Coordinates of C-alpha atoms in Angstrom, one line a residue:
M1443 CA 38.7 -37.3 89.2
T1444 CA 36.3 -34.5 88.9
S1445 CA 37.0 -31.1 90.4
P1446 CA 34.8 -29.9 93.3
R1447 CA 32.0 -27.6 92.2
F1448 CA 32.0 -24.0 93.0
R1449 CA 29.2 -22.5 95.2
D1450 CA 27.3 -19.2 94.6
N1451 CA 29.3 -16.7 96.7
A1452 CA 30.0 -13.1 95.8
R1453 CA 31.5 -10.1 97.5
Y1454 CA 31.3 -6.6 96.1
W1455 CA 33.7 -4.0 97.4
R1456 CA 35.3 -0.6 96.7
T1457 CA 38.7 1.0 97.0
P1458 CA 39.7 4.7 96.9
L1459 CA 42.6 3.7 94.5
L1460 CA 40.0 3.1 91.8
P1461 CA 37.5 5.9 92.4
G1462 CA 33.9 5.2 91.4
A1463 CA 34.6 1.6 90.6
D1464 CA 32.9 -1.5 92.0
L1465 CA 35.0 -4.7 92.4
L1466 CA 33.8 -8.2 92.6
T1467 CA 35.3 -11.4 94.0
A1468 CA 33.0 -14.3 93.3
E1469 CA 32.4 -17.9 92.3
Y1470 CA 29.2 -19.3 90.9
H1471 CA 27.6 -22.6 90.1
D1472 CA 23.8 -22.3 90.0
H1473 CA 23.5 -18.6 89.4
A1474 CA 22.8 -17.4 85.9
F1475 CA 22.8 -13.7 85.0
T1476 CA 19.9 -12.5 82.9
P1477 CA 20.5 -10.1 80.0
H1478 CA 21.9 -6.8 81.5
W1479 CA 24.5 -4.1 81.0
H1480 CA 26.8 -2.0 83.2
D1481 CA 27.6 1.6 82.8
A1482 CA 31.3 0.8 83.4
Y1483 CA 33.9 -1.3 81.6
T1484 CA 33.5 -4.9 82.8
I1485 CA 37.0 -6.3 83.2
P1486 CA 36.9 -9.9 84.5
V1487 CA 39.7 -12.5 84.8
I1488 CA 38.6 -16.1 85.1
E1489 CA 40.7 -17.8 87.7
A1490 CA 39.1 -21.3 87.6
G1491 CA 36.3 -23.2 85.8
A1492 CA 34.6 -21.5 82.8
E1493 CA 31.9 -19.0 82.2
A1494 CA 29.5 -19.0 79.2
Y1495 CA 27.8 -15.8 78.1
R1496 CA 26.0 -14.2 75.2
Y1497 CA 27.3 -11.0 73.9
R1498 CA 26.9 -9.1 70.6
G1499 CA 24.7 -11.9 69.2
S1500 CA 27.1 -14.8 69.8
R1501 CA 27.8 -17.3 72.6
H1502 CA 31.3 -17.1 74.1
V1503 CA 33.1 -19.3 76.6
A1504 CA 35.8 -17.9 78.8
E1505 CA 38.0 -20.5 80.5
A1506 CA 40.6 -20.1 83.3
G1507 CA 43.3 -17.6 82.4
S1508 CA 41.1 -15.6 80.0
V1509 CA 39.8 -12.1 80.1
P1510 CA 36.2 -11.6 78.7
I1511 CA 35.9 -7.8 78.4
I1512 CA 32.4 -6.3 78.1
N1513 CA 32.1 -2.7 76.9
P1514 CA 29.9 -0.2 78.8
G1515 CA 26.3 -0.3 78.0
E1516 CA 26.4 -3.5 76.1
L1517 CA 23.9 -6.3 76.8
H1518 CA 25.3 -9.7 78.0
T1519 CA 24.5 -12.7 80.1
G1520 CA 26.5 -15.1 82.2
S1521 CA 26.3 -18.7 83.5
R1522 CA 28.5 -21.8 84.0
A1523 CA 30.1 -23.4 81.0
M1524 CA 31.2 -26.5 82.8
D1525 CA 29.7 -28.6 85.6
E1526 CA 31.9 -27.2 88.3
G1527 CA 31.0 -23.5 87.6
W1528 CA 33.5 -20.7 87.6
R1529 CA 35.5 -18.4 89.8
Y1530 CA 36.6 -14.9 88.8
R1531 CA 37.6 -11.4 89.8
V1532 CA 36.0 -8.4 88.2
M1533 CA 36.8 -4.7 88.0
Y1534 CA 33.9 -2.5 86.9
A1535 CA 36.1 0.4 85.8
P1536 CA 34.4 3.8 85.3
V1537 CA 34.5 5.1 81.7
E1538 CA 36.1 8.3 82.7
F1539 CA 38.9 6.6 84.5
L1540 CA 39.8 4.3 81.7
H1541 CA 39.5 7.1 79.1
T1542 CA 41.8 9.3 81.1
L1543 CA 44.3 6.5 81.5
A1544 CA 44.3 6.0 77.7
E1545 CA 45.0 9.7 77.2
N1546 CA 47.8 9.6 79.7
I1547 CA 49.4 6.6 78.0
A1548 CA 49.1 8.3 74.5
G1549 CA 50.1 11.8 75.8
C1550 CA 47.3 13.3 73.8
A1551 CA 43.5 13.3 73.4
Q1552 CA 42.1 9.9 72.6
P1553 CA 38.6 8.5 71.7
L1554 CA 36.9 6.2 74.2
P1555 CA 38.7 2.8 74.4
W1556 CA 36.7 0.0 72.9
F1557 CA 37.3 -3.8 73.0
D1558 CA 36.5 -6.5 70.5
A1559 CA 33.9 -9.1 71.4
D1560 CA 36.3 -12.0 71.3
V1561 CA 37.5 -13.4 74.6
I1562 CA 41.1 -12.2 75.4
R1563 CA 43.4 -15.2 75.9
D1564 CA 46.6 -13.6 77.2
R1565 CA 48.0 -15.4 80.3
D1566 CA 50.4 -12.5 81.1
L1567 CA 47.5 -10.0 81.1
A1568 CA 45.3 -12.3 83.2
L1569 CA 48.1 -12.7 85.8
R1570 CA 48.6 -8.9 86.0
L1571 CA 44.8 -8.3 86.4
S1572 CA 44.5 -11.0 89.0
H1573 CA 47.5 -9.8 90.9
A1574 CA 46.3 -6.2 91.0
H1575 CA 42.8 -7.2 92.1
R1576 CA 44.2 -9.3 95.0
L1577 CA 46.4 -6.4 96.2
L1578 CA 43.5 -4.0 96.0
E1579 CA 41.3 -6.4 98.0
A1580 CA 44.0 -7.0 100.6
N1581 CA 44.0 -3.3 101.4
G1582 CA 47.7 -3.4 102.3
D1583 CA 50.4 -1.2 100.8
P1584 CA 48.5 1.3 98.6
L1585 CA 51.6 2.1 96.6
A1586 CA 52.1 -1.5 95.5
A1587 CA 48.4 -2.0 94.8
E1588 CA 47.9 1.2 92.8
T1589 CA 51.1 0.5 90.8
A1590 CA 49.9 -3.0 90.0
M1591 CA 46.4 -1.8 89.0
L1592 CA 47.8 0.8 86.6
D1593 CA 50.2 -1.7 85.2
A1594 CA 47.4 -4.2 84.5
L1595 CA 44.9 -1.7 83.1
S1596 CA 47.6 0.1 80.9
T1597 CA 48.7 -3.3 79.6
L1598 CA 45.0 -4.1 78.7
L1599 CA 44.7 -0.7 76.9
V1600 CA 48.0 -0.9 75.0
R1601 CA 47.5 -4.5 73.8
Y1602 CA 43.7 -4.6 73.1
G1603 CA 42.3 -1.1 73.2
R1604 CA 40.5 -0.1 70.0
T1605 CA 38.4 2.7 68.7
R1606 CA 34.7 2.1 68.6
P1607 CA 33.5 1.6 65.0
A1608 CA 31.8 4.7 63.6
T1609 CA 28.1 4.5 63.8
L1610 CA 25.8 5.4 60.9
P1611 CA 23.3 8.3 61.2
L1612 CA 20.2 7.3 63.1
A1613 CA 17.6 5.7 60.9
H1614 CA 14.0 6.6 61.4
D1615 CA 13.3 3.4 63.4
D1616 CA 16.4 4.0 65.6
A1617 CA 15.2 7.5 66.3
R1618 CA 11.9 6.1 67.4
V1619 CA 13.7 3.8 69.8
V1620 CA 15.6 6.7 71.3
T1621 CA 12.3 8.5 71.9
M1622 CA 10.9 5.5 73.6
K1623 CA 14.0 5.1 75.8
E1624 CA 13.7 8.7 76.9
Q1625 CA 10.1 8.2 77.8
L1626 CA 10.9 4.9 79.7
A1627 CA 13.7 6.5 81.7
S1628 CA 12.2 9.9 82.4
D1629 CA 10.2 9.0 85.5
L1630 CA 10.9 5.5 86.7
S1631 CA 8.3 5.6 89.5
A1632 CA 5.5 6.5 87.1
P1633 CA 3.4 3.7 85.7
L1634 CA 3.6 3.5 81.9
K1635 CA 1.6 1.5 79.4
L1636 CA 2.8 0.2 76.0
A1637 CA 0.1 2.3 74.4
D1638 CA 1.9 5.4 75.8
L1639 CA 5.1 4.4 74.1
A1640 CA 3.4 3.5 70.9
D1641 CA 1.5 6.8 70.7
T1642 CA 4.7 8.8 71.2
V1643 CA 6.3 7.3 68.1
G1644 CA 3.2 6.8 66.0
L1645 CA 3.2 3.0 65.9
S1646 CA 0.8 0.3 67.0
Q1647 CA 1.5 -1.4 70.3
F1648 CA 2.6 -4.5 68.6
H1649 CA 5.1 -2.8 66.2
A1650 CA 6.4 -0.5 69.0
A1651 CA 7.2 -3.5 71.2
R1652 CA 8.8 -5.5 68.4
L1653 CA 10.9 -2.6 67.2
F1654 CA 12.2 -1.8 70.6
A1655 CA 13.2 -5.4 71.3
K1656 CA 14.8 -5.8 67.9
V1657 CA 17.1 -2.7 68.4
T1658 CA 17.9 -3.0 72.1
G1659 CA 17.7 -6.8 72.7
L1660 CA 15.2 -6.4 75.5
P1661 CA 11.4 -5.7 75.6
P1662 CA 10.5 -2.2 77.0
H1663 CA 9.7 -3.4 80.5
A1664 CA 12.9 -5.3 80.9
W1665 CA 15.0 -2.4 79.5
R1666 CA 13.3 -0.1 82.0
N1667 CA 14.1 -2.4 84.9
Q1668 CA 17.8 -2.3 83.9
V1669 CA 17.7 1.5 84.1
R1670 CA 16.0 1.2 87.5
L1671 CA 18.7 -1.1 88.7
Q1672 CA 21.6 1.1 87.5
R1673 CA 20.0 4.1 89.2
S1674 CA 19.5 2.3 92.4
L1675 CA 23.3 1.9 93.0
G1676 CA 24.0 5.5 93.9
P1677 CA 21.4 5.7 96.7
L1678 CA 22.4 2.3 98.0
R1679 CA 26.0 3.4 98.3
A1680 CA 24.8 6.6 100.1
G1681 CA 23.1 4.4 102.7
A1682 CA 19.4 4.7 101.7
S1683 CA 17.3 1.8 102.8
V1684 CA 16.5 -1.0 100.3
A1685 CA 12.8 -0.4 100.7
D1686 CA 13.2 3.3 100.0
V1687 CA 15.4 2.7 97.0
A1688 CA 12.9 0.2 95.6
A1689 CA 10.0 2.6 95.9
A1690 CA 11.9 5.5 94.5
N1691 CA 12.8 3.5 91.4
G1692 CA 9.4 2.2 90.6
F1693 CA 9.6 -1.4 91.8
T1694 CA 6.3 -2.7 93.1
D1695 CA 7.8 -3.7 96.5
Q1696 CA 11.1 -4.7 98.1
S1697 CA 10.9 -8.3 97.1
H1698 CA 10.4 -7.4 93.4
F1699 CA 13.5 -5.1 93.6
T1700 CA 15.5 -7.8 95.4
R1701 CA 14.6 -10.5 92.8
H1702 CA 15.7 -8.3 89.9
F1703 CA 18.8 -7.0 91.6
R1704 CA 20.0 -10.5 92.4
R1705 CA 19.6 -11.6 88.8
M1706 CA 21.9 -8.8 87.7
F1707 CA 24.5 -8.6 90.5
G1708 CA 24.4 -12.1 91.9
V1709 CA 23.6 -10.9 95.4
P1710 CA 20.6 -9.2 97.1
P1711 CA 20.8 -5.4 97.4
G1712 CA 21.2 -5.5 101.2
R1713 CA 24.3 -7.6 100.9
W1714 CA 25.7 -5.5 98.1
Q1715 CA 25.2 -2.4 100.1
S1716 CA 26.8 -3.8 103.3
S1717 CA 29.9 -4.8 101.2

């Protein structure tokens, strides 16, 4: 007997108990997330079904009871790994919050927490994260919810928190990519041609585009759209209209913005905002 398939349904929400965080309760069947990143730590717990995603050059499958952590700023995708789809709960925990919690646990200064690419298969941790997420969503006893949240996140940090591997000094090509990123992100509403990027770093258009995609995993226009989407969240939270946010961040029109937003967040911006 086959299990009933999940449907595309997502709800984003926030709680004062985890300041600055977005939280997600969702199930998906048809939706597939295009390559994207988040500025926060992505902390999901798969409750049913299974999700497939590409991360750090490999394909991973996270089944029910697993915790597939994504570090901030790291490119990844997401889609169903089985016919039924998947259901999960996600905390997008701000970097500063998790860093402070790590320092509180250690009782001294700590580097930013970092997590290995492998899917975490720890049933106890998954149950703690799911329990905390449900209490936060229920908006009931704040003492119980906050206690459960800190218990779950501290368990994650103690068991699986690592230090990010030391990075080598920037090579000449990496420095060129940094320069191109700065130009792409400086004024998101201004039109920009590939020739402008190439001239800035002294390369041909072909070589500039190829270098950028090799280092970042995205072509320049797609990387720029990701920055636009990240910067759109603050104004949307503040109540700005979707049309105004789209125009301010350089999207050609509201439908263009909505299409890209949905690919990244699984819901259109108006629905994300109303949540």
